[in-house]
Coordinates of N, CA, C and O in Angstrom, one line a residue:
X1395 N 57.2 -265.7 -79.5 CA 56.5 -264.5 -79.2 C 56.0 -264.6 -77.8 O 55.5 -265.5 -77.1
X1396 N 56.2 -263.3 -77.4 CA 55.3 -263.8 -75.6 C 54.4 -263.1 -75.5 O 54.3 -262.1 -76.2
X1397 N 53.4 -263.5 -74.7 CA 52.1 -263.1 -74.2 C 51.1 -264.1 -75.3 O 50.0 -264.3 -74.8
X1398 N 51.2 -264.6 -76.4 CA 50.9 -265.1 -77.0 C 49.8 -265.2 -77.9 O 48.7 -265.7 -78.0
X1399 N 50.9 -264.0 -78.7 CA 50.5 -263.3 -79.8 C 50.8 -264.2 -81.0 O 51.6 -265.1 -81.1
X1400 N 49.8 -263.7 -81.9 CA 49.8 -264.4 -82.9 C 50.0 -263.4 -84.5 O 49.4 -262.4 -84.9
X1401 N 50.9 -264.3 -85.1 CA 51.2 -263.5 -86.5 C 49.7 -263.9 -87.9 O 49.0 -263.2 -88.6
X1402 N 49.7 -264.6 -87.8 CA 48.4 -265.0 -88.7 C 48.9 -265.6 -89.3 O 48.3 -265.6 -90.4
X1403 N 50.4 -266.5 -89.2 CA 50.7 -267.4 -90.7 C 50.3 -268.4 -90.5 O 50.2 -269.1 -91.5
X1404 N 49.7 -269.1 -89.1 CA 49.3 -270.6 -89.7 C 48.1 -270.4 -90.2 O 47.8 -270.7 -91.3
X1405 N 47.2 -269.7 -89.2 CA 45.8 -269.7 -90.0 C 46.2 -269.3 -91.6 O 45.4 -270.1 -92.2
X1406 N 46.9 -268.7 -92.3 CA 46.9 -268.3 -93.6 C 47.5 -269.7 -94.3 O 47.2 -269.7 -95.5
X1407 N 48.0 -270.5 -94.0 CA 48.5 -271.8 -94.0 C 47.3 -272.6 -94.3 O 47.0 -273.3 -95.3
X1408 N 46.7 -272.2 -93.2 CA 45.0 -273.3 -93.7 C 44.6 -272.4 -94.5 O 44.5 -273.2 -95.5
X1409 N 44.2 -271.3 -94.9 CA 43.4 -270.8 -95.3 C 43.9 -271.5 -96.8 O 43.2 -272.4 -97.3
X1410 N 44.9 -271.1 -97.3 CA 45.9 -271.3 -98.3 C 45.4 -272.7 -98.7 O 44.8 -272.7 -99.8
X1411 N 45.6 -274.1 -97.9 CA 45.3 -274.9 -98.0 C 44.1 -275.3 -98.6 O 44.2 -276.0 -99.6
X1412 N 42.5 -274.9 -97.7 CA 41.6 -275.0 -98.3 C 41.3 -274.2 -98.9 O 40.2 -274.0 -98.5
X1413 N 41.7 -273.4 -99.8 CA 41.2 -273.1 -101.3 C 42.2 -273.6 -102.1 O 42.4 -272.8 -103.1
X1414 N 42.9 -274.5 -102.0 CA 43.8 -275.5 -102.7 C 42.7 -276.7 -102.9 O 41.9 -277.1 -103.8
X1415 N 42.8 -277.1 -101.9 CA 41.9 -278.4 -101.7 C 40.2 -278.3 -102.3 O 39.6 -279.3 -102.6
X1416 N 39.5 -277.0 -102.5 CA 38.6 -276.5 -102.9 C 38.8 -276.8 -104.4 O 38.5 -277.9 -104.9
X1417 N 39.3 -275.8 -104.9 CA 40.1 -275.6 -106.0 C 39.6 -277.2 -107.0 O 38.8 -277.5 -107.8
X1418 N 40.8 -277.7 -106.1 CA 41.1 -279.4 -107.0 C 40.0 -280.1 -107.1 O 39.9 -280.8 -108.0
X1419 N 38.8 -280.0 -105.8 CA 37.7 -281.0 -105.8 C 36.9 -280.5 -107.5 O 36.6 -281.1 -108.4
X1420 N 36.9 -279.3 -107.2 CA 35.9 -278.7 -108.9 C 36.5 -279.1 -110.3 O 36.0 -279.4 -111.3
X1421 N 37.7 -278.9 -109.7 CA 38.7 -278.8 -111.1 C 38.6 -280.2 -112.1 O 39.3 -281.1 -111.6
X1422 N 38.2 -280.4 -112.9 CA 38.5 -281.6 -113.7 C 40.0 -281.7 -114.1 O 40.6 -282.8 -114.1
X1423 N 40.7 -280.3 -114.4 CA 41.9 -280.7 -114.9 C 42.7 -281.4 -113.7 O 43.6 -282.2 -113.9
X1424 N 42.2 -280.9 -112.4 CA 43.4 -281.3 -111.3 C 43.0 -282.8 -111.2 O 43.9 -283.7 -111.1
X1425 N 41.9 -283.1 -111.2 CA 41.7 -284.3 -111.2 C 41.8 -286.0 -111.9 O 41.3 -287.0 -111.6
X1426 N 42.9 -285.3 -113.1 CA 42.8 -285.9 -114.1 C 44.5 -286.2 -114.1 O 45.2 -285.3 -114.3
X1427 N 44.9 -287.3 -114.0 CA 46.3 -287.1 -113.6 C 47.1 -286.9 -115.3 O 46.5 -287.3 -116.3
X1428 N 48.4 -286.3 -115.1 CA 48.9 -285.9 -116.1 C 48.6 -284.2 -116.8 O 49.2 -283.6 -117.8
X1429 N 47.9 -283.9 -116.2 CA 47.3 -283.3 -117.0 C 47.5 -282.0 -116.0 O 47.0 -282.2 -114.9
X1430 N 48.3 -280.4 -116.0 CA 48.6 -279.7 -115.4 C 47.6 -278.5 -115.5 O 47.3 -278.2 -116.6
X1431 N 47.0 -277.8 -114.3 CA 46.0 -276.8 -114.1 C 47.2 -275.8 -113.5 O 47.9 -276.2 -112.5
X1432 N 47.4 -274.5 -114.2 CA 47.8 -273.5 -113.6 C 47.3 -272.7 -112.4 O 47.9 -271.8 -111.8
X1433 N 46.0 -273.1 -112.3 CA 45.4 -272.8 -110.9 C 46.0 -273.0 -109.8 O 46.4 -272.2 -109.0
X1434 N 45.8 -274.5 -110.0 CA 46.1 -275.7 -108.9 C 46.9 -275.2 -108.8 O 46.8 -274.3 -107.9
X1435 N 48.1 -275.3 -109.5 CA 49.7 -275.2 -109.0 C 49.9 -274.2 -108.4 O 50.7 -274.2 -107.4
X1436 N 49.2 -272.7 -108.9 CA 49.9 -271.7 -108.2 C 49.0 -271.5 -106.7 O 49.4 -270.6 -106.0
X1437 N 48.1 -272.2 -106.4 CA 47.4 -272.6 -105.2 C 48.1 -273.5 -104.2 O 47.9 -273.5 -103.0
X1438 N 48.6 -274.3 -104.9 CA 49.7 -275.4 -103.8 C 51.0 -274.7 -103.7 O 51.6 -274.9 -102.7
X1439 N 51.6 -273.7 -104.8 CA 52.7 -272.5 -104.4 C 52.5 -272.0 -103.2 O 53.1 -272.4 -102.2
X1440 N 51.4 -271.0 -103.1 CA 51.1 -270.5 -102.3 C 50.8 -271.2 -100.9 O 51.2 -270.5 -99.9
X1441 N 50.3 -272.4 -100.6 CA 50.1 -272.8 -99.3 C 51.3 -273.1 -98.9 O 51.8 -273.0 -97.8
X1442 N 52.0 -273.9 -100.3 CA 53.5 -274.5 -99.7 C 54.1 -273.4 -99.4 O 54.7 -273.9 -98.4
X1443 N 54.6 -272.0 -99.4 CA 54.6 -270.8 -98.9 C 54.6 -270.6 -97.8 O 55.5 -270.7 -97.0
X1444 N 53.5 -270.3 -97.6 CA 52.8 -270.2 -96.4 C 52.9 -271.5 -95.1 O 53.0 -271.2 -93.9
X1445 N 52.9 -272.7 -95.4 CA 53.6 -273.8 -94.5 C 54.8 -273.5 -94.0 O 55.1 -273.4 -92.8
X1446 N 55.5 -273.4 -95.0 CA 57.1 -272.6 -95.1 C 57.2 -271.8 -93.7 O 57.9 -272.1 -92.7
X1447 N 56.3 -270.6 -94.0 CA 56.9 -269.5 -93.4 C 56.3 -270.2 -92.2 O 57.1 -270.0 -91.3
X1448 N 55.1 -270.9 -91.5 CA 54.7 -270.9 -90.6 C 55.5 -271.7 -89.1 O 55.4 -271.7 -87.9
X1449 N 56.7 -272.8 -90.2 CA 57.4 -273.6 -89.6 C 58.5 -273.1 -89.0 O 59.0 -273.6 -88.0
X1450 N 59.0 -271.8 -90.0 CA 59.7 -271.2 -89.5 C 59.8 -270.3 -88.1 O 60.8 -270.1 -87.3
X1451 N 58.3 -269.7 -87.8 CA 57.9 -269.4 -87.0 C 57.9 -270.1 -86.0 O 58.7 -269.8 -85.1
X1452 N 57.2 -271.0 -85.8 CA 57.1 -272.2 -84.8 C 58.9 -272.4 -84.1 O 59.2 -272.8 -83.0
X1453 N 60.1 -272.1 -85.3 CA 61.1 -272.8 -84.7 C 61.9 -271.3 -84.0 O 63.0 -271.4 -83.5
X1454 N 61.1 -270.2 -83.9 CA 62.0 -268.9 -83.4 C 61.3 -269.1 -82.2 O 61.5 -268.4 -81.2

């Protein structure tokens, strides 16, 4: 991008991230290994997502 503009995917990357990392501190199920929270998961979907797209960016 020039002039050095920004799309908002890394910040959404973190964002994504810590309410993942949020998420799991509360969560007893995430904390409990073996044991699967549909939360969590679709919270680590989404940042892993969002990492995704931000790397991709980084490489245009």
């Amino acid at each position: 991008m020039a002039g050095g503009e920004r799309t908002g995917v890394a910040p959404h990357a973190e964002e994504a991230w810590r309410a993942a990392i949020e998420h799991a501190a509360g969560c007893p199920d995430c904390r409990t290994p073996g044991v699967v929270c549909q939360t969590g998961e679709r919270l680590l979907s989404v940042y892993e997502e969002a990492a995704r797209l931000a790397r991709a960016e980084e490489g245009t």
